[in-house]
Short mmCIF file of C-alpha atoms in Angstrom, two decimals:
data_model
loop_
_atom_site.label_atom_id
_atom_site.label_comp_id
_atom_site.label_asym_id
_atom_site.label_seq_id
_atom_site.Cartn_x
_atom_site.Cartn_y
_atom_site.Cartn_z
CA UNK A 14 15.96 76.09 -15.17
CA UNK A 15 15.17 73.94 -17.71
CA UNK A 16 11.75 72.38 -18.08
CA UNK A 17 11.35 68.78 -19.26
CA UNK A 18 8.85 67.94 -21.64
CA UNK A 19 6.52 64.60 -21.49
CA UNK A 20 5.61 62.89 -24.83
CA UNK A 21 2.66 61.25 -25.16
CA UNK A 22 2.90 57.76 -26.28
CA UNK A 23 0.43 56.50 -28.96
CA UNK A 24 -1.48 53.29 -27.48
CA UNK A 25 -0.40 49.86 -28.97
CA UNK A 26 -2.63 48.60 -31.82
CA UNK A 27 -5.42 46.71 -30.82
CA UNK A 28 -5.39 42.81 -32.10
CA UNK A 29 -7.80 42.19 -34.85
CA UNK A 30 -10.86 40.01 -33.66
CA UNK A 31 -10.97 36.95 -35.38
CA UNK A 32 -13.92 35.87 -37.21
CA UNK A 33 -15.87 33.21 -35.37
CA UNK A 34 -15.62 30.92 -38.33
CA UNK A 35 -11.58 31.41 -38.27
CA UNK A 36 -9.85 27.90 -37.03
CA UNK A 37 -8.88 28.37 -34.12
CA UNK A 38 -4.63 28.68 -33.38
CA UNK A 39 -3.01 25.34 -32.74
CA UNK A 40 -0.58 24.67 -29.67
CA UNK A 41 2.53 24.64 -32.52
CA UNK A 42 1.37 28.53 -33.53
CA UNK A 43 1.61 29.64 -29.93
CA UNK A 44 5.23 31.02 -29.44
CA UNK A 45 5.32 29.68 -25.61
CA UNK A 46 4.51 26.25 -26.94
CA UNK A 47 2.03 23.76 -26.02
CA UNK A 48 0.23 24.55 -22.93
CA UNK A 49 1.66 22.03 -19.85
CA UNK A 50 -1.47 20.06 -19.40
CA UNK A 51 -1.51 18.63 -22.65
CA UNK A 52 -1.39 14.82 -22.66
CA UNK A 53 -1.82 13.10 -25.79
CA UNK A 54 -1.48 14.56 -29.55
CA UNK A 55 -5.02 16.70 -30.37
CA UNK A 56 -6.65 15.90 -26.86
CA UNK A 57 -7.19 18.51 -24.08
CA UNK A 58 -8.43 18.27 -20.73
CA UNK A 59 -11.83 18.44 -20.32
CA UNK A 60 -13.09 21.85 -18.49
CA UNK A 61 -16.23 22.96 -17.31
CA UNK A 62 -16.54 25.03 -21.09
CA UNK A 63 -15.72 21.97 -23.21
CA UNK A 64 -17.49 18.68 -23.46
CA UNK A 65 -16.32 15.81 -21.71
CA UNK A 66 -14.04 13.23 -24.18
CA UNK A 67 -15.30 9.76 -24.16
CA UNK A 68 -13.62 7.38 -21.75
CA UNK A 69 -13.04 5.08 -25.27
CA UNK A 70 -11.03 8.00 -27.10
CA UNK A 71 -8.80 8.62 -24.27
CA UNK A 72 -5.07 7.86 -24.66
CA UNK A 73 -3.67 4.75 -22.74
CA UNK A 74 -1.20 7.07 -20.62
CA UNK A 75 -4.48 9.22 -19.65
CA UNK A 76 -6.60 5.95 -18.74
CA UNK A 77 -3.47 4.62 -16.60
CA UNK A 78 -3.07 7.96 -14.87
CA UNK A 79 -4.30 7.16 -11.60
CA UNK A 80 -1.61 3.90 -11.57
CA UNK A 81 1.08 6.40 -11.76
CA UNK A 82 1.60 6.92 -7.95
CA UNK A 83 0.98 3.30 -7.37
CA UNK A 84 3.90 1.67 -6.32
CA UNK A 85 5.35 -1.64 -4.68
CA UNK A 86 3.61 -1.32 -1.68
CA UNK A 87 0.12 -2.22 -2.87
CA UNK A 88 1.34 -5.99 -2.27
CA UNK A 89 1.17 -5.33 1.13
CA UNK A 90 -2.82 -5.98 0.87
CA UNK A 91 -2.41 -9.53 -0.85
CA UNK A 92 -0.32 -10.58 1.65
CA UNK A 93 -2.06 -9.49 4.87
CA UNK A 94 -5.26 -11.39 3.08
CA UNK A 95 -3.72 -14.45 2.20
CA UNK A 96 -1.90 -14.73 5.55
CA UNK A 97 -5.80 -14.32 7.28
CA UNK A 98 -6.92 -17.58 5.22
CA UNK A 99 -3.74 -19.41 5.82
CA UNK A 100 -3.26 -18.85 9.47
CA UNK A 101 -7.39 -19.24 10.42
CA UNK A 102 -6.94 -22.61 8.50
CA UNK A 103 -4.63 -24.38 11.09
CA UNK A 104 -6.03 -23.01 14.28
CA UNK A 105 -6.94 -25.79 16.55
CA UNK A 106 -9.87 -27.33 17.28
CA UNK A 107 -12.41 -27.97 14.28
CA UNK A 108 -14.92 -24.76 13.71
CA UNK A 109 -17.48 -25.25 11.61
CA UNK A 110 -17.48 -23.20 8.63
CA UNK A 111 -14.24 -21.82 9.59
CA UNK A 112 -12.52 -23.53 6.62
CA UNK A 113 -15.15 -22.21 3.95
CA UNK A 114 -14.74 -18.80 5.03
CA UNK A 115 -10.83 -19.03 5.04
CA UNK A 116 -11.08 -20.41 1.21
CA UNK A 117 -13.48 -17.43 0.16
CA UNK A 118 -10.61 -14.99 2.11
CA UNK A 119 -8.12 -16.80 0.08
CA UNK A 120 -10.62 -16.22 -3.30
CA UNK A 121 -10.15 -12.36 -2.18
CA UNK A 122 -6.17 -12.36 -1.83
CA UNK A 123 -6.01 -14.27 -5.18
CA UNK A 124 -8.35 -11.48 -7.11
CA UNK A 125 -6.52 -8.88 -5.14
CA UNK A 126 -2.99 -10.44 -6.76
CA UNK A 127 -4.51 -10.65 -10.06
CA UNK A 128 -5.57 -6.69 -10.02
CA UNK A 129 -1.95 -5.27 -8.40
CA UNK A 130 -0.57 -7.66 -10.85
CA UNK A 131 -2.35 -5.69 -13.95
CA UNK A 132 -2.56 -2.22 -11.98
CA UNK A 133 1.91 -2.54 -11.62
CA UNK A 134 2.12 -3.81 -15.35
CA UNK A 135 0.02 -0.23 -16.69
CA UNK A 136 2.39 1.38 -13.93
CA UNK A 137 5.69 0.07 -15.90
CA UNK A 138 4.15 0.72 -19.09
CA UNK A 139 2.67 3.93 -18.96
CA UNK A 140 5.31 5.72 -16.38
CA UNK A 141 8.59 4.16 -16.30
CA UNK A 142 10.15 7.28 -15.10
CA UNK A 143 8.04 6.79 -11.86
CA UNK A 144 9.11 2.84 -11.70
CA UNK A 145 12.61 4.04 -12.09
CA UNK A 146 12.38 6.58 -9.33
CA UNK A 147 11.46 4.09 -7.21
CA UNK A 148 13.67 1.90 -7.41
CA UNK A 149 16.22 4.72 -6.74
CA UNK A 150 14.45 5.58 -3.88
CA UNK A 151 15.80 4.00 -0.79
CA UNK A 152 11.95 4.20 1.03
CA UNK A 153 10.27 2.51 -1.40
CA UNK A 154 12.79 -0.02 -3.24
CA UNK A 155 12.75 -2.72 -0.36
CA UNK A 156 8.65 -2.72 -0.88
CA UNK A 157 9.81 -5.07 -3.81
CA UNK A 158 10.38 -7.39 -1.70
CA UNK A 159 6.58 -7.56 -1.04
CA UNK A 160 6.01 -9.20 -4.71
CA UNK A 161 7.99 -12.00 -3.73
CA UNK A 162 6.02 -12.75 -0.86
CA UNK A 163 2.43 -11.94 -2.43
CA UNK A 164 3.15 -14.26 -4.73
CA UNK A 165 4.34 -17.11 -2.43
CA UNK A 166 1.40 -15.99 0.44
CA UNK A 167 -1.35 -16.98 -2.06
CA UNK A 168 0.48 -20.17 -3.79
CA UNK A 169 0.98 -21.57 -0.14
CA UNK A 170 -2.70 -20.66 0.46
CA UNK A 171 -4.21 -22.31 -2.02
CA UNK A 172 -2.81 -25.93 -1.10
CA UNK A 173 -3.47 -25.16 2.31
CA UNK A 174 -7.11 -23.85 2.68
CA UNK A 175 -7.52 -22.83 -1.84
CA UNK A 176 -7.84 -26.37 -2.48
CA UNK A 177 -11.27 -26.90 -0.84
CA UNK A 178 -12.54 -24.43 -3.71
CA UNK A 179 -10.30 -25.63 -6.67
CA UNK A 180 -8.99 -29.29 -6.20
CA UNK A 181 -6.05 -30.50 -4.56
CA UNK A 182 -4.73 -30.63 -8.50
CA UNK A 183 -5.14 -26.95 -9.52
CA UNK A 184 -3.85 -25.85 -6.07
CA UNK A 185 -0.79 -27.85 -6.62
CA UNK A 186 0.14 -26.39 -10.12
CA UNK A 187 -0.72 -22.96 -8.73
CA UNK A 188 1.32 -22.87 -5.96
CA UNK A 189 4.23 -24.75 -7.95
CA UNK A 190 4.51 -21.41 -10.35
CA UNK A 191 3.78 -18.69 -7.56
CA UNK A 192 6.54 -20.74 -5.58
CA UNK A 193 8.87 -21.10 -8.13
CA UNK A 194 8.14 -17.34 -8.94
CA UNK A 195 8.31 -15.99 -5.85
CA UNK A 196 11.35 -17.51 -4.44
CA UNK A 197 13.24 -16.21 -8.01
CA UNK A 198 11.84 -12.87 -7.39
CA UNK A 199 12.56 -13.15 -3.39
CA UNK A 200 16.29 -14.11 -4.09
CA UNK A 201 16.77 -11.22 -6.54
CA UNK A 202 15.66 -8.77 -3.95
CA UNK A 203 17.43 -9.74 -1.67
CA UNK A 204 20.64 -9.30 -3.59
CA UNK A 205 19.58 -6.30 -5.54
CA UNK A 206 17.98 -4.30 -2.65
CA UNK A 207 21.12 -4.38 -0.78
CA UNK A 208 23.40 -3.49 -3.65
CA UNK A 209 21.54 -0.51 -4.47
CA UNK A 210 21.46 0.41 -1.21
CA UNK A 211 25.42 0.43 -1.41
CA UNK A 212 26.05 1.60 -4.82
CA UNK A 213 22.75 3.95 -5.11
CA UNK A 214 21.69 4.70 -2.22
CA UNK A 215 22.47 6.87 1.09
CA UNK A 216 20.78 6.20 3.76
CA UNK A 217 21.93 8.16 7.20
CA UNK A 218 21.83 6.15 10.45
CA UNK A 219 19.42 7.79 11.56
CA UNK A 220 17.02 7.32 8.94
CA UNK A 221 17.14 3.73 9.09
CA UNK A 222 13.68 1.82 9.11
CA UNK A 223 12.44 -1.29 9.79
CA UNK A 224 11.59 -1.47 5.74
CA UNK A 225 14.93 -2.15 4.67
CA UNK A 226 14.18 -5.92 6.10
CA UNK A 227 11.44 -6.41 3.07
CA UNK A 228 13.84 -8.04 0.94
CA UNK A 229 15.31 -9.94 3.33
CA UNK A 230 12.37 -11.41 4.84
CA UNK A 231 11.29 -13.09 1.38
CA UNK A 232 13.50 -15.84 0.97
CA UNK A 233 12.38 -16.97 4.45
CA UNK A 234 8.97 -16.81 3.46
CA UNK A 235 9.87 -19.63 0.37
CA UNK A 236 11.57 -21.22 3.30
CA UNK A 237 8.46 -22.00 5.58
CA UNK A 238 6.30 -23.09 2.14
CA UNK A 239 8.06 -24.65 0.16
CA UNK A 240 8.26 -27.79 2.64
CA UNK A 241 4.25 -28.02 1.47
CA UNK A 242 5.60 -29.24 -1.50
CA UNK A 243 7.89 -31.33 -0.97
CA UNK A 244 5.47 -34.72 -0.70
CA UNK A 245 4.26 -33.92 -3.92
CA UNK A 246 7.49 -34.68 -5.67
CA UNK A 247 8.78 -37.70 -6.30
CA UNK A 248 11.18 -39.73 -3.90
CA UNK A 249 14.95 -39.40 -3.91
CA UNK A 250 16.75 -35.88 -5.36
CA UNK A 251 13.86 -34.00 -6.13
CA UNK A 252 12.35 -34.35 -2.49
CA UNK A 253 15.62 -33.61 -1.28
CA UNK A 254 16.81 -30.73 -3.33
CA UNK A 255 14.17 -28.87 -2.12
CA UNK A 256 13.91 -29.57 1.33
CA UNK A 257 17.89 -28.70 0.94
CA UNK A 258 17.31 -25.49 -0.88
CA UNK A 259 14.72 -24.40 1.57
CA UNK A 260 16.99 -24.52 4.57
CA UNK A 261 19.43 -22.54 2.17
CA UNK A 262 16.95 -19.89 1.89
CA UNK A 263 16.37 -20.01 5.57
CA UNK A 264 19.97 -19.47 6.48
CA UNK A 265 19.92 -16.75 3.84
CA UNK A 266 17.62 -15.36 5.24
CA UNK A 267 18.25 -15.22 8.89
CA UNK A 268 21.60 -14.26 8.48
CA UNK A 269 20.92 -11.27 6.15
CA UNK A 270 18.57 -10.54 9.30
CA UNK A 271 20.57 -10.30 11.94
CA UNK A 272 22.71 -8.44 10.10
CA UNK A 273 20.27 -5.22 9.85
CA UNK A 274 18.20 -5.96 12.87
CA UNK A 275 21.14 -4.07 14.88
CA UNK A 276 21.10 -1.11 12.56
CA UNK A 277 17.01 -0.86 13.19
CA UNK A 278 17.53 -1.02 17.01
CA UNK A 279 20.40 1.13 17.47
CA UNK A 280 18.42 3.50 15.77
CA UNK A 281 15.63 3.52 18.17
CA UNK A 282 18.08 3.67 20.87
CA UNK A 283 20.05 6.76 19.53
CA UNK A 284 17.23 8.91 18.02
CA UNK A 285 13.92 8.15 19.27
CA UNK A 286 10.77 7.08 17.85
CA UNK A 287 10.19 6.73 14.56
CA UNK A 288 8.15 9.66 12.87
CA UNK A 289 4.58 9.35 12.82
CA UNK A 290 4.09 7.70 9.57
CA UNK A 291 6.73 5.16 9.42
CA UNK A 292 5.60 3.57 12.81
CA UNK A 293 3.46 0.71 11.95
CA UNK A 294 6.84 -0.55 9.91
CA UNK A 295 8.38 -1.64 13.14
CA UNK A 296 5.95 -4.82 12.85
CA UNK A 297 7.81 -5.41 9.95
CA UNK A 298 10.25 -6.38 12.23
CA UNK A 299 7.71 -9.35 13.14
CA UNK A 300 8.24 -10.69 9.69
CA UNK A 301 11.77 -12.55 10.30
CA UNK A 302 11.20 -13.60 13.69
CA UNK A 303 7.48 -15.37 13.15
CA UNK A 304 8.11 -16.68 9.70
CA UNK A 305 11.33 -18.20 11.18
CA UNK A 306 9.42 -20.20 13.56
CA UNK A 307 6.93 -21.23 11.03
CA UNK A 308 9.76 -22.13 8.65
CA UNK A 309 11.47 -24.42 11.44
CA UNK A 310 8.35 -26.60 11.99
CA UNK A 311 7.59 -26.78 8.29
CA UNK A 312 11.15 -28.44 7.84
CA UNK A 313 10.72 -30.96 10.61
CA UNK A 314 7.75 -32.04 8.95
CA UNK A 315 8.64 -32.60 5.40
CA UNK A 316 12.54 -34.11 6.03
CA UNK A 317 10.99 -37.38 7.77
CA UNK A 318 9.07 -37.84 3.46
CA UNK A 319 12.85 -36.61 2.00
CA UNK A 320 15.85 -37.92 3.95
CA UNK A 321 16.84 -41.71 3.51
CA UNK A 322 17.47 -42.17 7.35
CA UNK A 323 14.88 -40.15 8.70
CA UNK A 324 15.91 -38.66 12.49
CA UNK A 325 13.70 -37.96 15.03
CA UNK A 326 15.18 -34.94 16.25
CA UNK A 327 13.68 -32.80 13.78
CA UNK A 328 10.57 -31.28 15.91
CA UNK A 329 13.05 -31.12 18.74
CA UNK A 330 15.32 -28.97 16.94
CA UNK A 331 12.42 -27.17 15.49
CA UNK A 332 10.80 -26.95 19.01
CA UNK A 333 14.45 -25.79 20.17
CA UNK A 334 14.52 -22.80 18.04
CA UNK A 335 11.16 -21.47 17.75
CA UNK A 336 10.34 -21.15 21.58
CA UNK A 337 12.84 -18.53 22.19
CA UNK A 338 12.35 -16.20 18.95
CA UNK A 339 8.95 -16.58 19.87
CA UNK A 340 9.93 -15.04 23.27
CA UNK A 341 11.35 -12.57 21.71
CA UNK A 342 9.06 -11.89 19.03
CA UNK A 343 6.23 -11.40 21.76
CA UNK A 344 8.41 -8.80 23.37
CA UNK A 345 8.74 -6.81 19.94
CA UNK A 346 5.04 -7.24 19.74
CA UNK A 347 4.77 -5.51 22.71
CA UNK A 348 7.44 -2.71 22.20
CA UNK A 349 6.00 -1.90 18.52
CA UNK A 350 2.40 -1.86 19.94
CA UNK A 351 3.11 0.70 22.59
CA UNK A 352 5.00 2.83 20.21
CA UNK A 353 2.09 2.33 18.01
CA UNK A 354 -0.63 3.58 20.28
CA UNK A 355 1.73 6.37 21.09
CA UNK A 356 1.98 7.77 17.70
CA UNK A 357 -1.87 7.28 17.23
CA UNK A 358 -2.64 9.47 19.97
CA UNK A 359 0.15 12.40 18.28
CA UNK A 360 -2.21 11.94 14.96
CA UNK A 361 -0.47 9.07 12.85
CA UNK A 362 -2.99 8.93 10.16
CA UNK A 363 -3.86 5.95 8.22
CA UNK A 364 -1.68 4.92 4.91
CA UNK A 365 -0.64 1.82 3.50
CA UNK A 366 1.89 1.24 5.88
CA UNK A 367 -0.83 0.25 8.08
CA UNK A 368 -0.68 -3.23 6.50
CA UNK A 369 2.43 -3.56 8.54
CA UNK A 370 0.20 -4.86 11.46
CA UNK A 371 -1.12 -7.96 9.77
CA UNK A 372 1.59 -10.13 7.85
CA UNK A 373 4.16 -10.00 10.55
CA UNK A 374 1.22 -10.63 12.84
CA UNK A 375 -0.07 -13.75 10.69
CA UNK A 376 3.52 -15.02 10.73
CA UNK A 377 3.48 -15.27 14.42
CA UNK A 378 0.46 -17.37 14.21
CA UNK A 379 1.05 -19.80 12.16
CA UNK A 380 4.52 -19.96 14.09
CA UNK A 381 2.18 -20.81 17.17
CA UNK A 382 0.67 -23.24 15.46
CA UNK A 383 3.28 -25.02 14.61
CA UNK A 384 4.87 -25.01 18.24
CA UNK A 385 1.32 -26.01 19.13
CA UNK A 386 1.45 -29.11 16.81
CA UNK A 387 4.96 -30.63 17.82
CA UNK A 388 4.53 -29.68 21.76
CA UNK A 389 0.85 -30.33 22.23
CA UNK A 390 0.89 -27.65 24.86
CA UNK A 391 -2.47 -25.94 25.24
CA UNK A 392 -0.70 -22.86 25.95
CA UNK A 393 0.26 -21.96 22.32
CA UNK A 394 -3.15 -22.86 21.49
CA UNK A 395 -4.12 -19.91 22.99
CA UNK A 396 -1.49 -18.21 22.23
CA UNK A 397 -2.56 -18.84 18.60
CA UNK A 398 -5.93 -17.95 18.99
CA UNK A 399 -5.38 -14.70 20.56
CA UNK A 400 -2.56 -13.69 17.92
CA UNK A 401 -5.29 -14.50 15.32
CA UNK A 402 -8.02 -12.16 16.86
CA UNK A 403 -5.10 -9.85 16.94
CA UNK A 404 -4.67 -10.09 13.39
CA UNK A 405 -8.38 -10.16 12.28
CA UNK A 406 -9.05 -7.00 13.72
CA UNK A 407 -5.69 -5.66 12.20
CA UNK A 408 -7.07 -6.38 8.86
CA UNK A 409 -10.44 -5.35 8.97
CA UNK A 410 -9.34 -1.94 10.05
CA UNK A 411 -6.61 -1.81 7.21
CA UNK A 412 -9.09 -3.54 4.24
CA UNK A 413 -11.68 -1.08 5.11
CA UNK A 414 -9.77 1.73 5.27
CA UNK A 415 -7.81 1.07 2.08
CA UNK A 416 -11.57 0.37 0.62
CA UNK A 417 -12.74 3.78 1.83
CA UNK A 418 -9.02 5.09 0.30
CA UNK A 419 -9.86 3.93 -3.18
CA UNK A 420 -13.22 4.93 -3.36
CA UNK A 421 -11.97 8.76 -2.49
CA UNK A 422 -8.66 7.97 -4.99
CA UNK A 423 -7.09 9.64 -1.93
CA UNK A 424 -4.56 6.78 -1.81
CA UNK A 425 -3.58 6.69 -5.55
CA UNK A 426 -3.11 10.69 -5.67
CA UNK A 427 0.65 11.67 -5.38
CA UNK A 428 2.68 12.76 -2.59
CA UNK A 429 1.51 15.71 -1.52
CA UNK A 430 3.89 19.18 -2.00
CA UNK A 431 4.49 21.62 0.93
CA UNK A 432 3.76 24.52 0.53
CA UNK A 433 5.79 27.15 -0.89
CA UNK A 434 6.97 29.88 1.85
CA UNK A 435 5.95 33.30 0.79
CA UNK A 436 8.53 35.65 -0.22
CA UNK A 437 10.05 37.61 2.00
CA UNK A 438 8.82 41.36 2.49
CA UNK A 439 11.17 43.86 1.71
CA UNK A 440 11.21 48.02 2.36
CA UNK A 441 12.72 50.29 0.65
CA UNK A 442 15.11 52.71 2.45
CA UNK A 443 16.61 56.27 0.93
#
């Protein structure tokens, strides 16, 4: 039998303490390379054993960190303000005060535009990768749509209710660039969010959402404002051409519509509710129908200052077509609302899709309105007013959340990782 001998190893050297004057190894020396966190050229990130860098000597792509995450959706918020100022501006009966506070809400959506504007432009500038990704992403490309009409939302509400504040002059120039802005960047959404959708993009049926309608709905929202402009312009072509090139936009529009409008409904039909989350984007659906309406009456008031031969069967074509989508639209009010108090009560928490429940909303109102104003009916009087409390308490619950979100940075943080499963246990067997 043979017996096996052990040798004793010797213990590895021990490292040499460096002297505390010794400069201390860079990130280059370190054979693994330069630690993950590192974000600029000789910075670090501050920890509770170094001192804290001055805001001042931070690096741009540090300061614009928390704008990384923020993406097309934060329009939603200009748009669900402006439509509050517009839409409480032509409710009927004569309120004191109600027109000053409408111009001070319109104040707010025109400071909120100005800050998403500069917040998106850091965004593009200091993570492009993230800008790319979403536009590759078929969730949150269509929010791009929501420029378009953030733009236009504010530009119509300034020569509506802005101009009390600014002058009927200022309000005109400002709403001719966020118009002729808007409507470029609504038409190019509309043709690039669908061809991404077919080139890029897969979307299963039944993942479909109510969201792919953002880019759609834009060039109807040009189509219901741009007839504010049109007695501003001079007689002859100019009054026409865009009279003419709003009711192109409003076929565009509608017909792109009813196009996906099947797809969102056959979905619900096939596979349920929506999840949780994405359940408040069923308003969305709002959007077409109540900006339609608005859009209708907006034409029959403008073509009597554009066409040569005037004809008076403008309002009653508008009146023709806006009483029934308004039927209908009241009916997906009522559909989306149930399924809306059902997924609160399963836990839907609040996000920024919650700002689904006040543009589509505000586009039904001002749709009232306008059936109001060519049918004299006190019936969509009220129906107006009601639709408007609707949407007031909409966005007070949304603006003060989203407050209460930015405050806590608990809407600008990413998307948050599940967690990794543990690994599975083994046993060893002889």
């Amino acid at each position: 039998m043979v017996t096996p001998v052990h040798r004793v190893l010797p213990p590895p050297p021990a490292t040499p303490a460096r002297p505390t004057d010794a400069p201390a190894p860079s990130p280059a020396d370190d054979p693994a390379g330069p630690p993950l966190a590192t974000i600029g050229p000789a910075e670090a990130l501050p920890t509770a054993a170094t001192v804290p860098i001055s805001p001042a000597r931070l690096s741009p792509a540090l300061r614009a960190a928390p704008f990384r995450h923020l993406g097309p959706q934060w329009y939603a918020p200009v748009m669900g303000t402006a439509i509050v100022a517009t839409a409480g501006a032509g409710l009927p009966g004569d309120l004191p005060g109600v027109r000053t506070v409408c111009a001070a809400v319109w104040a707010l959506a025109l400071l909120a535009l100005v800050a998403v504007l500069g917040a998106r432009a850091l965004h593009w500038r200091h993570h492009r990768d993230q800008a790319r990704a979403h536009l590759l992403d078929p969730a949150v490309a269509p929010f791009y749509g929501c420029l378009s009409m953030a733009l236009l939302a504010v530009g119509g509400g300034a020569l509506v209710v802005g101009r009390d504040w600014i002058g009927v002059r200022v309000a005109l120039a400002l709403d001719a660039v966020l118009f002729g802005a808007g409507t470029l960047v609504g038409v190019g959404a509309a043709v690039v969010a669908p061809y991404l959708l077919i080139v890029r993009h897969r979307v299963e049926p039944g993942r479909v959402t109510p969201v792919l309608l953002l880019p759609l709905v834009a060039p109807m929202v040009s189509a219901a404002l741009g007839p504010l402009l049109v007695p501003y312009l001079p007689p002859g072509q100019a009054r026409q051409t865009l009279l003419f090139g709003c009711l192109a936009l409003f076929g565009l529009s509608l017909l792109a519509t009813l196009l996906v409008l099947p797809l969102v409904v056959a979905r619900l039909l096939t596979a349920g509710p929506l999840p949780l989350a994405v359940t408040p984007s069923l308003f969305l659906v709002l959007g077409p129908l109540g900006q339609s309406t608005t859009a209708a009456g907006n034409l029959a008031d403008a073509a009597p200052t554009a066409l040569p031969t005037p004809t008076p069967d403008g309002p009653a074509l508008a009146v023709l077509y806006a009483v029934p989508v308004m039927g209908f639209a009241l009916l997906w009010l009522a559909l989306a609302g149930a399924l809306a108090v059902r997924a609160r009560r399963r836990g839907m928490g609040f996000s920024m899709a919650w700002w689904a429940f006040t543009f589509p909303v505000g586009t039904c109102v001002t749709g009232a309105e306008g059936l109001a104003r060519h049918t004299g009916l006190v019936a969509f009087e009220v129906l107006a007013v009601a639709l408007y409390a609707l949407l007031l308490a909409a966005w007070t619950t949304a603006a003060v959340r989203t407050v209460r979100g930015l405050v806590s940075a608990e809407l600008l943080a990413g998307p948050r990782r599940a967690p990794a499963a543990p690994p599975p246990a083994t046993a060893r067997t002889r």
